[in-house]
Amino acid sequence: MRRRTVAVGTLVLVLAGCSTSKPETTPTPTPTPTPSKPTDVGTAIPTWANVLRQPVDGQHLVTQQRKYVVTRGSDEAGTTTITDRTTKKVVVRHVPAAGFVAQSPVVIDDRWALVEDIRSDGPDPQIKVLRYDLSTGKATAPAIPPVSEPEIGAYDGTFAYSSTDAKNRSCLIVADLATLKSRTVTCVPAPGYVADPVVSADTVTFSEIIAPETAQRCKRIQTAALTGGASKPVPAATNCIQWSGATVQGATVWSEVGANDPDQYQSKAYVRESGDSPARRLGTVVTDTILACGNWILWETRTVSSTGEDLYTIDRWRPGLGKPQTMYAGKPGVALTPMTCQDRTIYVEAAHLATTPTYTETISAAV
């Protein structure tokens, strides 16, 4: 296990510097209508809806879909709750085992949910994955290759992750939540490994790390179609440290940040509209926030105001668009968690840290 993914609620708590006391109640998020068959809304800037407002140490929305809403508590382990949006009945209350911490995202469809817990401290690090039957609330260990890295990329019911095979190779696995059918996309011999999978409607984008912990370390972005076939590299623009990216309809947006760059939380972003097209600069993005949703690729940016306060935006781009669009511009003192996508709808949590008292608000927009 090489890198721990911070859960949605935990990230806000880190930003706020607040305690992780357990909430006294489990609130019911405000339902927001989601069409059963979402359609492309074009290039008009979407309207943001308020989904859930809570104290910083309250419940945090992980994702929401047609039938269910997933929230996570601010308790130390990150208790995960899945609630039926119509009946308001709690279907699943997942409490990680002692020493384990829940991770984001939760992969969910109309029948199943995949929940991941990790134990990164101590002599025996482990990753546990359970699949819940949302019709009964019962959990089983899914019959898929074991998860070896904490990052799981998901797009509705399709997910991708790293697994270690019998030859001690790190392999990228793409699986279907409903059927548990899986396939191996590619494998890297040890000590190299694959990580950072991001899944779109048609492609999985991931990192291939070669010679870690050495001066020859190289981190390259690869893409592979969900329909099958071998993975293909995305040529780097400036160096060998490509961090993460997302691909839609053959176009890839990715970021690059070197080990010696002074600000690891910010990356230089680029786009290639096809595998052989030139790279175009997209400016600076928040590291590890590039995401695919519908026909769009989205990311977060962070600048500093004249008074020294952080200003966050959410930008988006899709093939054929001349330049990115800004679809969200935050106010000073409002920090964003990384986005999630479900049913072509973006969810992001905004932490209002300059108010008294501080609070978080989950907002959503159909793209």
mmCIF file of C-alpha atoms in Angstrom:
data_model
loop_
_atom_site.group_PDB
_atom_site.id
_atom_site.type_symbol
_atom_site.label_atom_id
_atom_site.label_comp_id
_atom_site.label_asym_id
_atom_site.label_seq_id
_atom_site.Cartn_x
_atom_site.Cartn_y
_atom_site.Cartn_z
ATOM 1 C CA MET A 1 0.000 0.000 0.000
ATOM 2 C CA ARG A 2 1.701 3.180 -1.146
ATOM 3 C CA ARG A 3 -0.715 6.086 -0.863
ATOM 4 C CA ARG A 4 -3.772 6.660 1.231
ATOM 5 C CA THR A 5 -6.864 8.264 -0.248
ATOM 6 C CA VAL A 6 -8.559 10.733 2.083
ATOM 7 C CA ALA A 7 -12.290 10.266 2.519
ATOM 8 C CA VAL A 8 -14.582 13.150 1.583
ATOM 9 C CA GLY A 9 -15.547 14.043 5.132
ATOM 10 C CA THR A 10 -12.008 13.646 6.410
ATOM 11 C CA LEU A 11 -10.628 16.131 3.891
ATOM 12 C CA VAL A 12 -12.995 18.829 5.056
ATOM 13 C CA LEU A 13 -12.020 18.147 8.641
ATOM 14 C CA VAL A 14 -8.355 18.472 7.783
ATOM 15 C CA LEU A 15 -8.996 21.775 6.027
ATOM 16 C CA ALA A 16 -10.979 23.093 8.934
ATOM 17 C CA GLY A 17 -8.722 21.809 11.667
ATOM 18 C CA CYS A 18 -11.774 20.733 13.658
ATOM 19 C CA SER A 19 -12.463 17.770 15.909
ATOM 20 C CA THR A 20 -13.868 14.515 14.587
ATOM 21 C CA SER A 21 -16.675 14.083 17.078
ATOM 22 C CA LYS A 22 -19.421 11.707 16.078
ATOM 23 C CA PRO A 23 -22.647 13.395 14.969
ATOM 24 C CA GLU A 24 -25.644 12.876 17.203
ATOM 25 C CA THR A 25 -28.081 12.385 14.355
ATOM 26 C CA THR A 26 -28.054 11.137 10.798
ATOM 27 C CA PRO A 27 -29.694 13.854 8.683
ATOM 28 C CA THR A 28 -31.725 13.201 5.592
ATOM 29 C CA PRO A 29 -30.241 15.054 2.617
ATOM 30 C CA THR A 30 -32.564 17.207 0.569
ATOM 31 C CA PRO A 31 -33.612 15.104 -2.445
ATOM 32 C CA THR A 32 -32.687 16.562 -5.804
ATOM 33 C CA PRO A 33 -34.476 15.155 -8.838
ATOM 34 C CA THR A 34 -32.324 13.136 -11.201
ATOM 35 C CA PRO A 35 -33.785 12.170 -14.586
ATOM 36 C CA SER A 36 -33.870 8.440 -15.285
ATOM 37 C CA LYS A 37 -32.207 8.999 -18.642
ATOM 38 C CA PRO A 38 -30.004 12.109 -18.426
ATOM 39 C CA THR A 39 -29.464 14.009 -21.641
ATOM 40 C CA ASP A 40 -26.675 16.310 -22.735
ATOM 41 C CA VAL A 41 -27.464 19.831 -21.521
ATOM 42 C CA GLY A 42 -25.162 21.441 -24.079
ATOM 43 C CA THR A 43 -22.689 24.179 -23.244
ATOM 44 C CA ALA A 44 -25.032 26.279 -21.096
ATOM 45 C CA ILE A 45 -23.590 26.716 -17.598
ATOM 46 C CA PRO A 46 -25.646 24.429 -15.311
ATOM 47 C CA THR A 47 -27.462 25.576 -12.204
ATOM 48 C CA TRP A 48 -26.088 24.353 -8.888
ATOM 49 C CA ALA A 49 -28.460 22.831 -6.342
ATOM 50 C CA ASN A 50 -27.946 22.624 -2.585
ATOM 51 C CA VAL A 51 -28.072 18.996 -1.471
ATOM 52 C CA LEU A 52 -26.893 18.866 2.142
ATOM 53 C CA ARG A 53 -25.747 21.454 4.676
ATOM 54 C CA GLN A 54 -24.074 20.275 7.879
ATOM 55 C CA PRO A 55 -21.608 21.288 10.583
ATOM 56 C CA VAL A 56 -18.022 20.522 9.672
ATOM 57 C CA ASP A 57 -18.115 17.583 12.093
ATOM 58 C CA GLY A 58 -21.441 16.266 10.780
ATOM 59 C CA GLN A 59 -22.471 13.927 7.971
ATOM 60 C CA HIS A 60 -20.856 14.378 4.552
ATOM 61 C CA LEU A 61 -22.345 13.332 1.233
ATOM 62 C CA VAL A 62 -20.253 10.786 -0.649
ATOM 63 C CA THR A 63 -22.549 10.389 -3.653
ATOM 64 C CA GLN A 64 -26.207 10.270 -4.661
ATOM 65 C CA GLN A 65 -28.002 8.425 -7.429
ATOM 66 C CA ARG A 66 -31.522 7.654 -8.586
ATOM 67 C CA LYS A 67 -32.567 5.500 -5.623
ATOM 68 C CA TYR A 68 -29.994 5.995 -2.881
ATOM 69 C CA VAL A 69 -27.914 8.610 -1.110
ATOM 70 C CA VAL A 70 -24.578 7.780 0.527
ATOM 71 C CA THR A 71 -23.254 9.805 3.461
ATOM 72 C CA ARG A 72 -20.234 9.400 5.709
ATOM 73 C CA GLY A 73 -19.874 10.428 9.326
ATOM 74 C CA SER A 74 -17.063 12.432 10.869
ATOM 75 C CA ASP A 75 -16.271 9.722 13.377
ATOM 76 C CA GLU A 76 -12.699 8.473 13.252
ATOM 77 C CA ALA A 77 -13.507 5.377 11.164
ATOM 78 C CA GLY A 78 -15.903 7.115 8.756
ATOM 79 C CA THR A 79 -19.183 5.248 9.280
ATOM 80 C CA THR A 80 -20.969 4.994 5.909
ATOM 81 C CA THR A 81 -24.757 5.200 5.633
ATOM 82 C CA ILE A 82 -26.820 4.359 2.540
ATOM 83 C CA THR A 83 -30.392 5.652 2.616
ATOM 84 C CA ASP A 84 -33.355 5.023 0.314
ATOM 85 C CA ARG A 85 -34.239 8.438 -1.104
ATOM 86 C CA THR A 86 -37.972 7.667 -1.344
ATOM 87 C CA THR A 87 -38.688 5.932 1.957
ATOM 88 C CA LYS A 88 -35.851 7.634 3.917
ATOM 89 C CA LYS A 89 -35.047 4.169 5.296
ATOM 90 C CA VAL A 90 -31.424 3.445 6.175
ATOM 91 C CA VAL A 91 -30.527 0.410 4.068
ATOM 92 C CA VAL A 92 -26.863 0.076 5.078
ATOM 93 C CA ARG A 93 -24.877 1.360 8.045
ATOM 94 C CA HIS A 94 -21.294 0.285 7.420
ATOM 95 C CA VAL A 95 -18.921 0.549 10.387
ATOM 96 C CA PRO A 96 -15.296 -0.318 9.509
ATOM 97 C CA ALA A 97 -13.570 -2.953 11.619
ATOM 98 C CA ALA A 98 -11.287 -1.792 14.420
ATOM 99 C CA GLY A 99 -8.182 -0.129 13.027
ATOM 100 C CA PHE A 100 -9.721 0.382 9.571
ATOM 101 C CA VAL A 101 -10.890 3.630 7.946
ATOM 102 C CA ALA A 102 -13.528 3.965 5.208
ATOM 103 C CA GLN A 103 -12.416 5.311 1.851
ATOM 104 C CA SER A 104 -14.056 7.214 -0.990
ATOM 105 C CA PRO A 105 -15.710 6.635 -3.338
ATOM 106 C CA VAL A 106 -18.592 4.241 -2.788
ATOM 107 C CA VAL A 107 -19.416 2.493 -6.066
ATOM 108 C CA ILE A 108 -23.206 2.204 -6.328
ATOM 109 C CA ASP A 109 -25.996 1.337 -8.742
ATOM 110 C CA ASP A 110 -29.704 0.561 -8.283
ATOM 111 C CA ARG A 111 -29.018 -2.765 -6.503
ATOM 112 C CA TRP A 112 -25.446 -2.927 -5.221
ATOM 113 C CA ALA A 113 -22.864 -0.839 -3.375
ATOM 114 C CA LEU A 114 -19.124 -1.413 -3.024
ATOM 115 C CA VAL A 115 -17.496 -0.063 0.156
ATOM 116 C CA GLU A 116 -13.743 -0.011 0.801
ATOM 117 C CA ASP A 117 -11.884 0.151 4.121
ATOM 118 C CA ILE A 118 -8.126 0.360 4.656
ATOM 119 C CA ARG A 119 -5.680 -0.143 7.497
ATOM 120 C CA SER A 120 -2.493 1.697 6.609
ATOM 121 C CA ASP A 121 -0.845 1.878 10.039
ATOM 122 C CA GLY A 122 1.053 -0.880 11.793
ATOM 123 C CA PRO A 123 2.900 -3.969 10.573
ATOM 124 C CA ASP A 124 -0.061 -5.475 8.695
ATOM 125 C CA PRO A 125 -1.600 -2.972 6.232
ATOM 126 C CA GLN A 126 -4.755 -4.265 4.573
ATOM 127 C CA ILE A 127 -7.525 -3.286 2.197
ATOM 128 C CA LYS A 128 -11.011 -4.720 2.647
ATOM 129 C CA VAL A 129 -13.813 -4.472 0.083
ATOM 130 C CA LEU A 130 -17.432 -5.455 0.672
ATOM 131 C CA ARG A 131 -20.371 -5.502 -1.738
ATOM 132 C CA TYR A 132 -23.744 -4.737 -0.177
ATOM 133 C CA ASP A 133 -27.016 -6.039 -1.609
ATOM 134 C CA LEU A 134 -29.190 -2.946 -1.224
ATOM 135 C CA SER A 135 -32.378 -5.025 -1.421
ATOM 136 C CA THR A 136 -31.442 -6.860 1.795
ATOM 137 C CA GLY A 137 -28.667 -4.798 3.372
ATOM 138 C CA LYS A 138 -26.398 -7.854 3.550
ATOM 139 C CA ALA A 139 -22.678 -7.694 2.709
ATOM 140 C CA THR A 140 -20.375 -10.229 1.083
ATOM 141 C CA ALA A 141 -16.782 -10.200 -0.084
ATOM 142 C CA PRO A 142 -17.016 -9.815 -3.879
ATOM 143 C CA ALA A 143 -15.487 -12.501 -6.107
ATOM 144 C CA ILE A 144 -13.018 -10.204 -7.850
ATOM 145 C CA PRO A 145 -9.203 -10.036 -7.887
ATOM 146 C CA PRO A 146 -8.032 -8.568 -4.541
ATOM 147 C CA VAL A 147 -7.596 -4.802 -4.244
ATOM 148 C CA SER A 148 -3.964 -3.818 -3.602
ATOM 149 C CA GLU A 149 -4.054 0.004 -3.835
ATOM 150 C CA PRO A 150 -6.615 2.220 -2.053
ATOM 151 C CA GLU A 151 -7.635 4.231 -5.137
ATOM 152 C CA ILE A 152 -10.799 2.957 -6.838
ATOM 153 C CA GLY A 153 -12.078 4.840 -9.887
ATOM 154 C CA ALA A 154 -15.784 4.554 -10.666
ATOM 155 C CA TYR A 155 -18.315 5.701 -13.221
ATOM 156 C CA ASP A 156 -21.801 4.623 -12.146
ATOM 157 C CA GLY A 157 -21.617 0.800 -12.022
ATOM 158 C CA THR A 158 -18.175 0.355 -13.606
ATOM 159 C CA PHE A 159 -15.055 0.551 -11.456
ATOM 160 C CA ALA A 160 -11.301 0.142 -11.851
ATOM 161 C CA TYR A 161 -8.548 -0.581 -9.344
ATOM 162 C CA SER A 162 -5.097 -2.099 -8.833
ATOM 163 C CA SER A 163 -4.545 -5.745 -7.941
ATOM 164 C CA THR A 164 -1.416 -7.850 -7.398
ATOM 165 C CA ASP A 165 -1.379 -11.135 -9.344
ATOM 166 C CA ALA A 166 0.360 -14.468 -8.650
ATOM 167 C CA LYS A 167 3.517 -13.208 -10.402
ATOM 168 C CA ASN A 168 3.709 -10.227 -8.004
ATOM 169 C CA ARG A 169 2.777 -7.839 -10.797
ATOM 170 C CA SER A 170 0.577 -4.806 -10.229
ATOM 171 C CA CYS A 171 -2.411 -5.086 -12.593
ATOM 172 C CA LEU A 172 -5.195 -2.698 -13.520
ATOM 173 C CA ILE A 173 -8.598 -4.388 -13.221
ATOM 174 C CA VAL A 174 -11.873 -3.124 -14.707
ATOM 175 C CA ALA A 175 -15.006 -4.676 -13.194
ATOM 176 C CA ASP A 176 -18.793 -4.409 -13.345
ATOM 177 C CA LEU A 177 -20.553 -3.890 -10.025
ATOM 178 C CA ALA A 178 -23.725 -5.797 -10.923
ATOM 179 C CA THR A 179 -22.199 -8.907 -12.526
ATOM 180 C CA LEU A 180 -18.704 -8.819 -10.958
ATOM 181 C CA LYS A 181 -17.285 -9.636 -14.382
ATOM 182 C CA SER A 182 -13.750 -8.274 -14.580
ATOM 183 C CA ARG A 183 -10.828 -8.084 -16.948
ATOM 184 C CA THR A 184 -7.147 -7.304 -16.599
ATOM 185 C CA VAL A 185 -6.135 -4.280 -18.667
ATOM 186 C CA THR A 186 -2.365 -4.371 -18.114
ATOM 187 C CA CYS A 187 0.243 -5.485 -15.564
ATOM 188 C CA VAL A 188 3.537 -3.939 -14.412
ATOM 189 C CA PRO A 189 6.349 -6.031 -12.885
ATOM 190 C CA ALA A 190 7.398 -5.220 -9.308
ATOM 191 C CA PRO A 191 8.573 -2.841 -7.970
ATOM 192 C CA GLY A 192 6.543 -0.828 -10.494
ATOM 193 C CA TYR A 193 2.795 -0.497 -10.051
ATOM 194 C CA VAL A 194 -0.391 1.001 -11.513
ATOM 195 C CA ALA A 195 -2.553 3.527 -9.655
ATOM 196 C CA ASP A 196 -4.891 6.554 -9.890
ATOM 197 C CA PRO A 197 -7.643 5.041 -12.088
ATOM 198 C CA VAL A 198 -10.274 7.487 -13.375
ATOM 199 C CA VAL A 199 -13.236 5.966 -15.230
ATOM 200 C CA SER A 200 -15.431 7.746 -17.765
ATOM 201 C CA ALA A 201 -18.347 6.476 -19.826
ATOM 202 C CA ASP A 202 -15.969 4.937 -22.384
ATOM 203 C CA THR A 203 -12.401 4.911 -21.027
ATOM 204 C CA VAL A 204 -10.262 4.208 -17.993
ATOM 205 C CA THR A 205 -7.273 6.521 -17.471
ATOM 206 C CA PHE A 206 -4.559 5.504 -15.009
ATOM 207 C CA SER A 207 -0.927 5.932 -13.970
ATOM 208 C CA GLU A 208 1.918 3.488 -14.577
ATOM 209 C CA ILE A 209 4.787 4.009 -12.140
ATOM 210 C CA ILE A 210 8.192 2.607 -13.076
ATOM 211 C CA ALA A 211 11.245 2.363 -10.785
ATOM 212 C CA PRO A 212 9.647 3.963 -7.710
ATOM 213 C CA GLU A 213 11.946 5.178 -4.932
ATOM 214 C CA THR A 214 14.809 5.701 -7.423
ATOM 215 C CA ALA A 215 16.174 8.594 -9.448
ATOM 216 C CA GLN A 216 14.805 6.877 -12.567
ATOM 217 C CA ARG A 217 11.225 7.034 -11.264
ATOM 218 C CA CYS A 218 8.747 7.601 -14.078
ATOM 219 C CA LYS A 219 4.976 8.118 -13.734
ATOM 220 C CA ARG A 220 3.124 7.954 -17.034
ATOM 221 C CA ILE A 221 -0.555 8.252 -17.964
ATOM 222 C CA GLN A 222 -2.197 5.396 -19.873
ATOM 223 C CA THR A 223 -5.702 5.014 -21.306
ATOM 224 C CA ALA A 224 -7.752 1.959 -22.230
ATOM 225 C CA ALA A 225 -11.208 1.606 -23.744
ATOM 226 C CA LEU A 226 -13.799 -0.009 -21.477
ATOM 227 C CA THR A 227 -14.855 -2.207 -24.384
ATOM 228 C CA GLY A 228 -11.458 -3.947 -24.362
ATOM 229 C CA GLY A 229 -8.077 -3.803 -25.990
ATOM 230 C CA ALA A 230 -4.596 -2.831 -24.872
ATOM 231 C CA SER A 231 -3.768 0.363 -23.023
ATOM 232 C CA LYS A 232 -2.109 3.288 -24.809
ATOM 233 C CA PRO A 233 0.267 5.935 -23.402
ATOM 234 C CA VAL A 234 -0.562 9.633 -23.342
ATOM 235 C CA PRO A 235 2.694 11.428 -24.250
ATOM 236 C CA ALA A 236 3.875 13.785 -21.515
ATOM 237 C CA ALA A 237 4.174 17.487 -22.286
ATOM 238 C CA THR A 238 7.213 18.427 -20.219
ATOM 239 C CA ASN A 239 8.541 15.584 -18.088
ATOM 240 C CA CYS A 240 8.006 12.054 -16.878
ATOM 241 C CA ILE A 241 5.847 12.860 -13.876
ATOM 242 C CA GLN A 242 2.260 12.806 -15.113
ATOM 243 C CA TRP A 243 0.030 12.741 -12.062
ATOM 244 C CA SER A 244 -3.530 11.839 -13.123
ATOM 245 C CA GLY A 245 -6.036 12.449 -15.886
ATOM 246 C CA ALA A 246 -9.372 11.624 -17.488
ATOM 247 C CA THR A 247 -10.373 10.664 -21.016
ATOM 248 C CA VAL A 248 -13.644 11.150 -22.918
ATOM 249 C CA GLN A 249 -14.219 10.343 -26.592
ATOM 250 C CA GLY A 250 -10.486 9.959 -27.234
ATOM 251 C CA ALA A 251 -9.495 13.286 -25.655
ATOM 252 C CA THR A 252 -7.392 13.316 -22.474
ATOM 253 C CA VAL A 253 -6.866 16.015 -19.868
ATOM 254 C CA TRP A 254 -4.003 15.313 -17.486
ATOM 255 C CA SER A 255 -1.704 17.086 -15.048
ATOM 256 C CA GLU A 256 2.022 17.008 -14.416
ATOM 257 C CA VAL A 257 3.880 17.768 -11.182
ATOM 258 C CA GLY A 258 7.514 16.906 -10.529
ATOM 259 C CA ALA A 259 8.968 15.564 -7.298
ATOM 260 C CA ASN A 260 10.969 18.773 -6.882
ATOM 261 C CA ASP A 261 8.140 21.194 -7.654
ATOM 262 C CA PRO A 262 7.608 23.513 -4.653
ATOM 263 C CA ASP A 263 3.805 23.093 -4.535
ATOM 264 C CA GLN A 264 2.729 19.460 -4.866
ATOM 265 C CA TYR A 265 -0.931 20.450 -4.414
ATOM 266 C CA GLN A 266 -0.923 22.327 -7.727
ATOM 267 C CA SER A 267 -0.218 20.778 -11.143
ATOM 268 C CA LYS A 268 0.181 22.007 -14.693
ATOM 269 C CA ALA A 269 -2.660 20.691 -16.836
ATOM 270 C CA TYR A 270 -2.706 19.794 -20.537
ATOM 271 C CA VAL A 271 -5.130 18.397 -23.084
ATOM 272 C CA ARG A 272 -4.730 16.251 -26.190
ATOM 273 C CA GLU A 273 -7.853 15.917 -28.340
ATOM 274 C CA SER A 274 -6.504 12.664 -29.755
ATOM 275 C CA GLY A 275 -3.511 10.433 -29.243
ATOM 276 C CA ASP A 276 -1.405 12.112 -31.945
ATOM 277 C CA SER A 277 -2.554 15.727 -31.511
ATOM 278 C CA PRO A 278 -0.292 18.343 -29.891
ATOM 279 C CA ALA A 279 -0.614 19.064 -26.189
ATOM 280 C CA ARG A 280 -2.347 22.328 -25.258
ATOM 281 C CA ARG A 281 -1.864 24.031 -21.914
ATOM 282 C CA LEU A 282 -4.881 24.425 -19.645
ATOM 283 C CA GLY A 283 -3.190 26.286 -16.799
ATOM 284 C CA THR A 284 -2.748 25.191 -13.187
ATOM 285 C CA VAL A 285 -5.152 22.796 -11.477
ATOM 286 C CA VAL A 286 -5.517 21.354 -7.996
ATOM 287 C CA THR A 287 -3.631 18.047 -8.031
ATOM 288 C CA ASP A 288 -5.768 14.907 -8.223
ATOM 289 C CA THR A 289 -9.084 16.647 -9.015
ATOM 290 C CA ILE A 290 -9.457 15.809 -12.736
ATOM 291 C CA LEU A 291 -12.692 13.878 -13.312
ATOM 292 C CA ALA A 292 -14.878 12.715 -16.198
ATOM 293 C CA CYS A 293 -18.663 13.131 -16.088
ATOM 294 C CA GLY A 294 -20.973 12.693 -19.065
ATOM 295 C CA ASN A 295 -19.276 14.223 -22.115
ATOM 296 C CA TRP A 296 -17.164 16.524 -19.955
ATOM 297 C CA ILE A 297 -13.810 16.508 -18.190
ATOM 298 C CA LEU A 298 -13.757 18.682 -15.079
ATOM 299 C CA TRP A 299 -11.162 19.903 -12.588
ATOM 300 C CA GLU A 300 -10.664 22.361 -9.741
ATOM 301 C CA THR A 301 -8.365 25.378 -9.617
ATOM 302 C CA ARG A 302 -7.129 27.398 -6.671
ATOM 303 C CA THR A 303 -5.825 30.977 -6.676
ATOM 304 C CA VAL A 304 -5.066 33.403 -3.864
ATOM 305 C CA SER A 305 -6.951 36.678 -3.524
ATOM 306 C CA SER A 306 -5.338 40.047 -2.837
ATOM 307 C CA THR A 307 -6.203 39.570 0.834
ATOM 308 C CA GLY A 308 -4.484 36.173 0.981
ATOM 309 C CA GLU A 309 -7.626 33.981 0.879
ATOM 310 C CA ASP A 310 -7.967 30.899 -1.322
ATOM 311 C CA LEU A 311 -10.391 31.119 -4.254
ATOM 312 C CA TYR A 312 -11.588 27.850 -5.802
ATOM 313 C CA THR A 313 -13.214 27.329 -9.184
ATOM 314 C CA ILE A 314 -14.526 24.311 -11.073
ATOM 315 C CA ASP A 315 -13.740 24.317 -14.788
ATOM 316 C CA ARG A 316 -14.873 21.926 -17.509
ATOM 317 C CA TRP A 317 -13.951 21.089 -21.092
ATOM 318 C CA ARG A 318 -15.082 18.623 -23.731
ATOM 319 C CA PRO A 319 -13.899 17.686 -27.227
ATOM 320 C CA GLY A 320 -14.661 20.398 -29.764
ATOM 321 C CA LEU A 321 -14.753 23.217 -27.210
ATOM 322 C CA GLY A 322 -12.208 25.959 -27.866
ATOM 323 C CA LYS A 323 -11.435 26.748 -24.243
ATOM 324 C CA PRO A 324 -12.576 25.573 -20.795
ATOM 325 C CA GLN A 325 -15.680 26.946 -19.111
ATOM 326 C CA THR A 326 -15.829 28.001 -15.473
ATOM 327 C CA MET A 327 -18.984 26.457 -14.026
ATOM 328 C CA TYR A 328 -18.382 27.330 -10.371
ATOM 329 C CA ALA A 329 -16.554 30.253 -8.744
ATOM 330 C CA GLY A 330 -16.238 30.049 -4.995
ATOM 331 C CA LYS A 331 -16.193 32.899 -2.509
ATOM 332 C CA PRO A 332 -13.152 33.682 -0.362
ATOM 333 C CA GLY A 333 -12.815 31.265 2.541
ATOM 334 C CA VAL A 334 -14.716 28.434 0.811
ATOM 335 C CA ALA A 335 -12.634 25.297 0.151
ATOM 336 C CA LEU A 336 -13.692 22.413 -2.110
ATOM 337 C CA THR A 337 -13.251 18.667 -1.761
ATOM 338 C CA PRO A 338 -12.574 16.608 -4.917
ATOM 339 C CA MET A 339 -15.681 16.080 -7.064
ATOM 340 C CA THR A 340 -17.597 12.863 -7.648
ATOM 341 C CA CYS A 341 -19.860 11.968 -10.594
ATOM 342 C CA GLN A 342 -23.006 9.835 -10.602
ATOM 343 C CA ASP A 343 -25.650 9.651 -13.334
ATOM 344 C CA ARG A 344 -23.999 12.562 -15.186
ATOM 345 C CA THR A 345 -24.331 14.752 -12.119
ATOM 346 C CA ILE A 346 -21.407 16.369 -10.279
ATOM 347 C CA TYR A 347 -21.316 16.434 -6.477
ATOM 348 C CA VAL A 348 -18.806 18.508 -4.521
ATOM 349 C CA GLU A 349 -18.576 19.602 -0.922
ATOM 350 C CA ALA A 350 -17.826 23.241 -0.142
ATOM 351 C CA ALA A 351 -16.356 23.924 3.301
ATOM 352 C CA HIS A 352 -17.267 27.398 4.528
ATOM 353 C CA LEU A 353 -14.335 27.977 6.845
ATOM 354 C CA ALA A 354 -14.528 31.766 7.198
ATOM 355 C CA THR A 355 -17.976 31.757 8.820
ATOM 356 C CA THR A 356 -18.950 31.412 12.463
ATOM 357 C CA PRO A 357 -19.812 28.645 12.965
ATOM 358 C CA THR A 358 -18.072 26.845 10.122
ATOM 359 C CA TYR A 359 -20.160 24.466 8.014
ATOM 360 C CA THR A 360 -20.066 22.366 4.856
ATOM 361 C CA GLU A 361 -22.523 22.354 2.002
ATOM 362 C CA THR A 362 -22.779 19.713 -0.689
ATOM 363 C CA ILE A 363 -23.846 21.107 -4.056
ATOM 364 C CA SER A 364 -24.646 19.347 -7.331
ATOM 365 C CA ALA A 365 -25.045 20.166 -11.009
ATOM 366 C CA ALA A 366 -26.151 18.066 -13.969
ATOM 367 C CA VAL A 367 -23.663 18.157 -16.812
#
